[in-house]
Amino acid sequence: MNKGLIFDIRRYSVHDGPGIRTTVFLKGCNLRCAWCHNPESWLSEPQPIKRVRSMNGHKHEVTETVGKWYTAAEVMNIILKDRLFYEESGGGVTFSGGEPMLQEEFLTEMLSLCKENEIHTAVDTSGFVEAETFRSVAGRANLLLYDIKSPDEGVHLANTGAGNRQILENLNWIKDNGPDIIIRIPVIPGVNNKPGEMRNIRDILSVVGNRIRRIDLLPYHRLGRQKFENLGMTYNGGIEGEIGKDEIISFMKIFSEAGFRVKKGG
Ligand code: SF4
């Protein structure tokens, strides 16, 4: 049985797909987005993290390990505890990260086990994985949550550490072959918050057409450097600026006028 490296398992999640879900966060990511809120997901190995814990009314700084190896059966036992909630709410399980497709064998086994147990599955992916892996995993999931960050190759490279060609190629494959998708667009100051950039993303998405159930716009929230320091990682300064409510509304209009269902995410 395969083992997977997981940095969090969140039960009763309502933001990672339809209904009430368990979200399993797989550790390891091959992008380095300047706005990333989960730097603990980056390394494909367990690592120390400093945390503050309360004990007997006193706060203590402790060093814990983020990332733990689980067998698929162990994860399945946790997932099955909430089966009733999935059934009543139309929910299921979401595999997120990091980039969950980097642990292809473990993820494939998890998707098969969920299918055997008739549990709905979603995979939250950046799409930055080889076509063969992407097609194999996407073909086994009921739903993809797919991030689109920038329509521009150079901007994508400068802000995530990689170009967007593979991501757009994988997206294009979904049109004729893949499951339904929810597109997630992080709206980031200085990266993609211009109407022209949003219109370019809209044009890209129009090609995928009716596979897209909904588009979620996720306004950037500032991330403190503390999390990086607690991990002993270098903070690169993050992103300057904020995204206003009116800005988001105007971007939502660009997508809704093209016939997409669109929602502001948290
Ligand atoms: S793809 Fe997600 S987890 Fe990876 S660096 Fe970007 S925001 Fe962070």
Tab-separated table of C-alpha atoms and ligand atoms in Angstrom:
chain	number	residue	atom	x	y	z
A	1	MET	CA	0.000	0.000	0.000
A	2	ASN	CA	1.271	3.492	-0.896
A	3	LYS	CA	2.060	6.111	1.697
A	4	GLY	CA	1.300	9.784	1.291
A	5	LEU	CA	2.939	12.778	2.935
A	6	ILE	CA	0.176	14.946	4.397
A	7	PHE	CA	0.455	18.237	6.281
A	8	ASP	CA	-3.175	18.654	7.333
A	9	ILE	CA	-6.545	16.917	7.236
A	10	ARG	CA	-9.486	19.257	7.724
A	11	ARG	CA	-12.944	17.868	8.431
A	12	TYR	CA	-16.229	19.772	7.845
A	13	SER	CA	-14.726	22.018	5.177
A	14	VAL	CA	-17.228	24.024	3.090
A	15	HIS	CA	-14.877	25.981	0.812
A	16	ASP	CA	-13.189	23.212	-1.161
A	17	GLY	CA	-15.982	21.975	-3.410
A	18	PRO	CA	-19.683	21.157	-3.036
A	19	GLY	CA	-21.282	20.244	0.294
A	20	ILE	CA	-19.484	19.307	3.494
A	21	ARG	CA	-16.072	17.841	2.781
A	22	THR	CA	-12.913	16.456	4.291
A	23	THR	CA	-9.899	18.200	2.765
A	24	VAL	CA	-6.635	16.273	2.702
A	25	PHE	CA	-3.587	18.498	2.178
A	26	LEU	CA	-0.690	16.718	0.474
A	27	LYS	CA	2.768	18.108	1.075
A	28	GLY	CA	5.069	19.174	-1.756
A	29	CYS	CA	4.668	21.896	-4.381
A	30	ASN	CA	6.641	22.664	-7.543
A	31	LEU	CA	5.563	26.316	-7.720
A	32	ARG	CA	6.661	29.187	-5.482
A	33	CYS	CA	3.851	31.728	-5.764
A	34	ALA	CA	4.778	35.102	-4.303
A	35	TRP	CA	1.416	35.241	-2.493
A	36	CYS	CA	1.428	31.658	-1.143
A	37	HIS	CA	-0.307	31.268	2.237
A	38	ASN	CA	0.901	27.705	2.724
A	39	PRO	CA	4.717	27.686	2.658
A	40	GLU	CA	4.561	24.599	4.903
A	41	SER	CA	3.255	22.773	1.824
A	42	TRP	CA	6.330	23.424	-0.311
A	43	LEU	CA	8.885	20.806	0.753
A	44	SER	CA	8.266	17.156	-0.042
A	45	GLU	CA	9.503	16.031	3.350
A	46	PRO	CA	8.515	16.511	7.000
A	47	GLN	CA	10.041	19.672	8.490
A	48	PRO	CA	10.176	21.478	11.848
A	49	ILE	CA	7.836	24.376	12.570
A	50	LYS	CA	7.685	26.612	15.647
A	51	ARG	CA	4.219	26.984	17.143
A	52	VAL	CA	2.791	28.648	20.240
A	53	ARG	CA	0.730	26.281	22.409
A	54	SER	CA	-1.201	26.977	25.619
A	55	MET	CA	-0.555	24.696	28.578
A	56	ASN	CA	-2.005	25.233	32.073
A	57	GLY	CA	-2.892	28.826	31.151
A	58	HIS	CA	0.637	29.599	29.911
A	59	LYS	CA	1.803	30.033	26.354
A	60	HIS	CA	4.844	28.082	25.257
A	61	GLU	CA	6.774	28.050	22.016
A	62	VAL	CA	7.198	24.470	20.890
A	63	THR	CA	8.850	22.902	17.863
A	64	GLU	CA	6.598	20.449	16.058
A	65	THR	CA	6.885	18.550	12.797
A	66	VAL	CA	4.757	19.530	9.839
A	67	GLY	CA	4.141	16.626	7.459
A	68	LYS	CA	3.367	13.026	8.355
A	69	TRP	CA	3.333	9.825	6.312
A	70	TYR	CA	-0.035	8.036	6.172
A	71	THR	CA	-1.133	4.860	4.457
A	72	ALA	CA	-4.167	5.176	2.194
A	73	ALA	CA	-6.092	2.971	4.652
A	74	GLU	CA	-5.323	5.351	7.531
A	75	VAL	CA	-6.589	8.344	5.562
A	76	MET	CA	-9.628	6.374	4.454
A	77	ASN	CA	-10.511	5.621	8.078
A	78	ILE	CA	-10.580	9.362	8.805
A	79	ILE	CA	-12.579	10.117	5.648
A	80	LEU	CA	-15.206	7.485	6.390
A	81	LYS	CA	-16.011	8.984	9.804
A	82	ASP	CA	-17.992	11.749	8.063
A	83	ARG	CA	-19.671	9.706	5.381
A	84	LEU	CA	-23.137	10.666	6.631
A	85	PHE	CA	-22.322	14.386	6.269
A	86	TYR	CA	-21.162	13.859	2.691
A	87	GLU	CA	-24.326	11.981	1.809
A	88	GLU	CA	-26.667	14.537	3.348
A	89	SER	CA	-24.888	17.626	1.990
A	90	GLY	CA	-23.771	16.374	-1.433
A	91	GLY	CA	-20.173	16.664	-0.242
A	92	GLY	CA	-17.159	14.374	-0.279
A	93	VAL	CA	-13.382	14.567	-0.162
A	94	THR	CA	-11.005	17.137	-1.631
A	95	PHE	CA	-7.319	16.437	-2.157
A	96	SER	CA	-5.394	19.694	-1.984
A	97	GLY	CA	-1.843	20.821	-1.327
A	98	GLY	CA	0.762	21.885	-2.179
A	99	GLU	CA	0.254	20.127	-5.483
A	100	PRO	CA	-1.469	16.790	-4.769
A	101	MET	CA	-0.726	15.343	-8.219
A	102	LEU	CA	2.988	15.243	-7.339
A	103	GLN	CA	2.111	12.217	-5.153
A	104	GLU	CA	0.466	10.482	-8.084
A	105	GLU	CA	0.513	6.879	-6.834
A	106	PHE	CA	-0.876	7.683	-3.404
A	107	LEU	CA	-3.490	10.043	-4.843
A	108	THR	CA	-4.546	7.453	-7.420
A	109	GLU	CA	-5.011	4.885	-4.671
A	110	MET	CA	-7.032	7.346	-2.588
A	111	LEU	CA	-9.273	8.188	-5.547
A	112	SER	CA	-9.885	4.482	-6.214
A	113	LEU	CA	-10.737	3.809	-2.557
A	114	CYS	CA	-13.163	6.759	-2.502
A	115	LYS	CA	-14.791	5.496	-5.694
A	116	GLU	CA	-15.198	2.007	-4.181
A	117	ASN	CA	-16.903	3.664	-1.211
A	118	GLU	CA	-19.051	5.895	-3.461
A	119	ILE	CA	-17.555	9.095	-2.055
A	120	HIS	CA	-17.401	12.144	-4.325
A	121	THR	CA	-13.827	13.351	-5.008
A	122	ALA	CA	-12.328	16.690	-5.966
A	123	VAL	CA	-8.661	17.439	-6.713
A	124	ASP	CA	-7.405	20.979	-6.113
A	125	THR	CA	-4.547	21.459	-8.587
A	126	SER	CA	-2.335	24.179	-10.024
A	127	GLY	CA	-2.267	22.141	-13.251
A	128	PHE	CA	1.529	22.389	-13.284
A	129	VAL	CA	2.220	18.688	-13.741
A	130	GLU	CA	3.183	16.524	-16.710
A	131	ALA	CA	0.342	15.791	-19.115
A	132	GLU	CA	0.478	12.034	-18.501
A	133	THR	CA	0.120	12.431	-14.726
A	134	PHE	CA	-2.538	15.089	-15.100
A	135	ARG	CA	-4.668	13.011	-17.454
A	136	SER	CA	-4.408	9.905	-15.345
A	137	VAL	CA	-5.401	11.664	-12.096
A	138	ALA	CA	-8.011	13.999	-13.617
A	139	GLY	CA	-9.664	11.026	-15.311
A	140	ARG	CA	-10.281	9.431	-11.887
A	141	ALA	CA	-11.667	12.489	-10.050
A	142	ASN	CA	-15.281	13.682	-10.049
A	143	LEU	CA	-14.290	17.361	-10.023
A	144	LEU	CA	-11.192	19.520	-10.403
A	145	LEU	CA	-10.541	22.801	-8.625
A	146	TYR	CA	-8.157	24.419	-11.091
A	147	ASP	CA	-6.083	27.541	-10.434
A	148	ILE	CA	-5.458	30.109	-13.142
A	149	LYS	CA	-2.977	32.747	-12.024
A	150	SER	CA	-1.893	34.717	-15.081
A	151	PRO	CA	-2.571	34.468	-18.813
A	152	ASP	CA	0.921	35.825	-19.480
A	153	GLU	CA	3.874	33.407	-19.632
A	154	GLY	CA	6.444	35.977	-18.420
A	155	VAL	CA	4.277	37.282	-15.547
A	156	HIS	CA	3.538	33.712	-14.499
A	157	LEU	CA	7.230	32.821	-14.518
A	158	ALA	CA	8.229	35.931	-12.554
A	159	ASN	CA	5.617	35.363	-9.833
A	160	THR	CA	5.415	31.593	-9.458
A	161	GLY	CA	8.812	30.360	-10.637
A	162	ALA	CA	7.379	28.625	-13.735
A	163	GLY	CA	5.669	29.533	-17.002
A	164	ASN	CA	2.010	28.721	-17.686
A	165	ARG	CA	2.310	26.620	-20.875
A	166	GLN	CA	1.860	23.234	-19.209
A	167	ILE	CA	-1.026	24.580	-17.121
A	168	LEU	CA	-2.885	25.891	-20.167
A	169	GLU	CA	-2.180	22.691	-22.114
A	170	ASN	CA	-3.654	20.577	-19.322
A	171	LEU	CA	-6.645	22.909	-19.081
A	172	ASN	CA	-7.243	22.518	-22.799
A	173	TRP	CA	-7.277	18.718	-22.466
A	174	ILE	CA	-10.186	18.943	-20.011
A	175	LYS	CA	-12.426	20.417	-22.707
A	176	ASP	CA	-12.911	17.046	-24.421
A	177	ASN	CA	-11.847	14.576	-21.773
A	178	GLY	CA	-11.800	15.711	-18.186
A	179	PRO	CA	-14.321	16.010	-15.374
A	180	ASP	CA	-16.135	19.255	-14.562
A	181	ILE	CA	-14.014	22.018	-13.085
A	182	ILE	CA	-14.295	24.961	-10.765
A	183	ILE	CA	-11.762	27.588	-11.788
A	184	ARG	CA	-10.069	29.474	-8.967
A	185	ILE	CA	-8.377	32.769	-9.772
A	186	PRO	CA	-6.322	34.365	-6.992
A	187	VAL	CA	-6.620	38.099	-7.692
A	188	ILE	CA	-3.206	39.512	-6.891
A	189	PRO	CA	-2.123	43.187	-6.916
A	190	GLY	CA	0.441	43.849	-9.643
A	191	VAL	CA	0.116	40.317	-11.039
A	192	ASN	CA	-3.314	39.987	-12.664
A	193	ASN	CA	-5.535	42.804	-11.351
A	194	LYS	CA	-6.009	44.642	-14.632
A	195	PRO	CA	-9.242	44.387	-16.657
A	196	GLY	CA	-7.201	43.420	-19.740
A	197	GLU	CA	-5.605	40.494	-17.887
A	198	MET	CA	-8.975	39.291	-16.613
A	199	ARG	CA	-10.377	39.529	-20.144
A	200	ASN	CA	-7.467	37.421	-21.397
A	201	ILE	CA	-8.221	34.800	-18.729
A	202	ARG	CA	-11.903	34.906	-19.736
A	203	ASP	CA	-10.931	34.230	-23.371
A	204	ILE	CA	-8.783	31.261	-22.337
A	205	LEU	CA	-11.635	29.866	-20.230
A	206	SER	CA	-14.184	30.341	-23.001
A	207	VAL	CA	-12.374	27.601	-24.937
A	208	VAL	CA	-13.007	25.125	-22.105
A	209	GLY	CA	-16.633	26.271	-22.080
A	210	ASN	CA	-19.256	24.070	-20.521
A	211	ARG	CA	-16.836	21.961	-18.467
A	212	ILE	CA	-16.603	24.958	-16.137
A	213	ARG	CA	-19.191	24.835	-13.377
A	214	ARG	CA	-18.154	28.099	-11.783
A	215	ILE	CA	-15.342	30.619	-11.490
A	216	ASP	CA	-14.205	31.721	-8.028
A	217	LEU	CA	-12.287	34.980	-7.665
A	218	LEU	CA	-10.091	34.902	-4.556
A	219	PRO	CA	-8.918	38.364	-3.481
A	220	TYR	CA	-5.364	38.502	-2.130
A	221	HIS	CA	-4.970	38.735	1.634
A	222	ARG	CA	-1.694	39.873	3.073
A	223	LEU	CA	0.339	37.113	4.688
A	224	GLY	CA	2.662	37.950	7.552
A	225	ARG	CA	6.243	36.875	7.412
A	226	GLN	CA	5.775	34.995	10.700
A	227	LYS	CA	4.805	31.705	9.085
A	228	PHE	CA	7.986	31.708	6.995
A	229	GLU	CA	10.093	32.522	10.051
A	230	ASN	CA	8.427	29.737	12.054
A	231	LEU	CA	9.453	27.343	9.308
A	232	GLY	CA	13.001	28.729	9.150
A	233	MET	CA	12.314	29.783	5.546
A	234	THR	CA	13.260	33.027	3.810
A	235	TYR	CA	10.372	35.440	3.311
A	236	ASN	CA	10.613	37.038	-0.111
A	237	GLY	CA	8.599	40.142	0.782
A	238	GLY	CA	5.287	38.854	-0.517
A	239	ILE	CA	3.026	41.212	-2.451
A	240	GLU	CA	2.392	44.926	-1.959
A	241	GLY	CA	-1.136	46.363	-2.114
A	242	GLU	CA	-4.655	45.088	-1.657
A	243	ILE	CA	-7.666	44.213	-3.755
A	244	GLY	CA	-10.749	46.406	-3.284
A	245	LYS	CA	-14.356	45.237	-3.246
A	246	ASP	CA	-15.248	47.333	-6.335
A	247	GLU	CA	-12.316	45.865	-8.221
A	248	ILE	CA	-13.568	42.331	-7.553
A	249	ILE	CA	-17.117	43.259	-8.582
A	250	SER	CA	-15.875	44.695	-11.892
A	251	PHE	CA	-13.833	41.520	-12.562
A	252	MET	CA	-16.819	39.328	-11.693
A	253	LYS	CA	-18.790	41.216	-14.342
A	254	ILE	CA	-16.200	40.370	-17.019
A	255	PHE	CA	-16.855	36.652	-16.437
A	256	SER	CA	-20.597	36.799	-15.806
A	257	GLU	CA	-21.173	38.785	-19.021
A	258	ALA	CA	-19.469	35.947	-20.891
A	259	GLY	CA	-22.040	33.520	-19.426
A	260	PHE	CA	-19.985	32.071	-16.554
A	261	ARG	CA	-21.295	31.523	-13.029
A	262	VAL	CA	-18.912	33.513	-10.862
A	263	LYS	CA	-18.444	33.889	-7.132
A	264	LYS	CA	-16.160	35.776	-4.781
A	265	GLY	CA	-14.222	33.311	-2.674
A	266	GLY	CA	-12.722	33.828	0.791
B	1	SF4	S1	0.594	26.446	-6.152
B	1	SF4	FE1	-0.486	26.840	-4.223
B	1	SF4	S2	0.720	25.806	-2.649
B	1	SF4	FE2	2.019	25.966	-4.463
B	1	SF4	S3	3.193	27.852	-4.149
B	1	SF4	FE3	1.377	28.382	-5.361
B	1	SF4	S4	-0.156	29.044	-3.866
B	1	SF4	FE4	1.456	27.910	-2.731
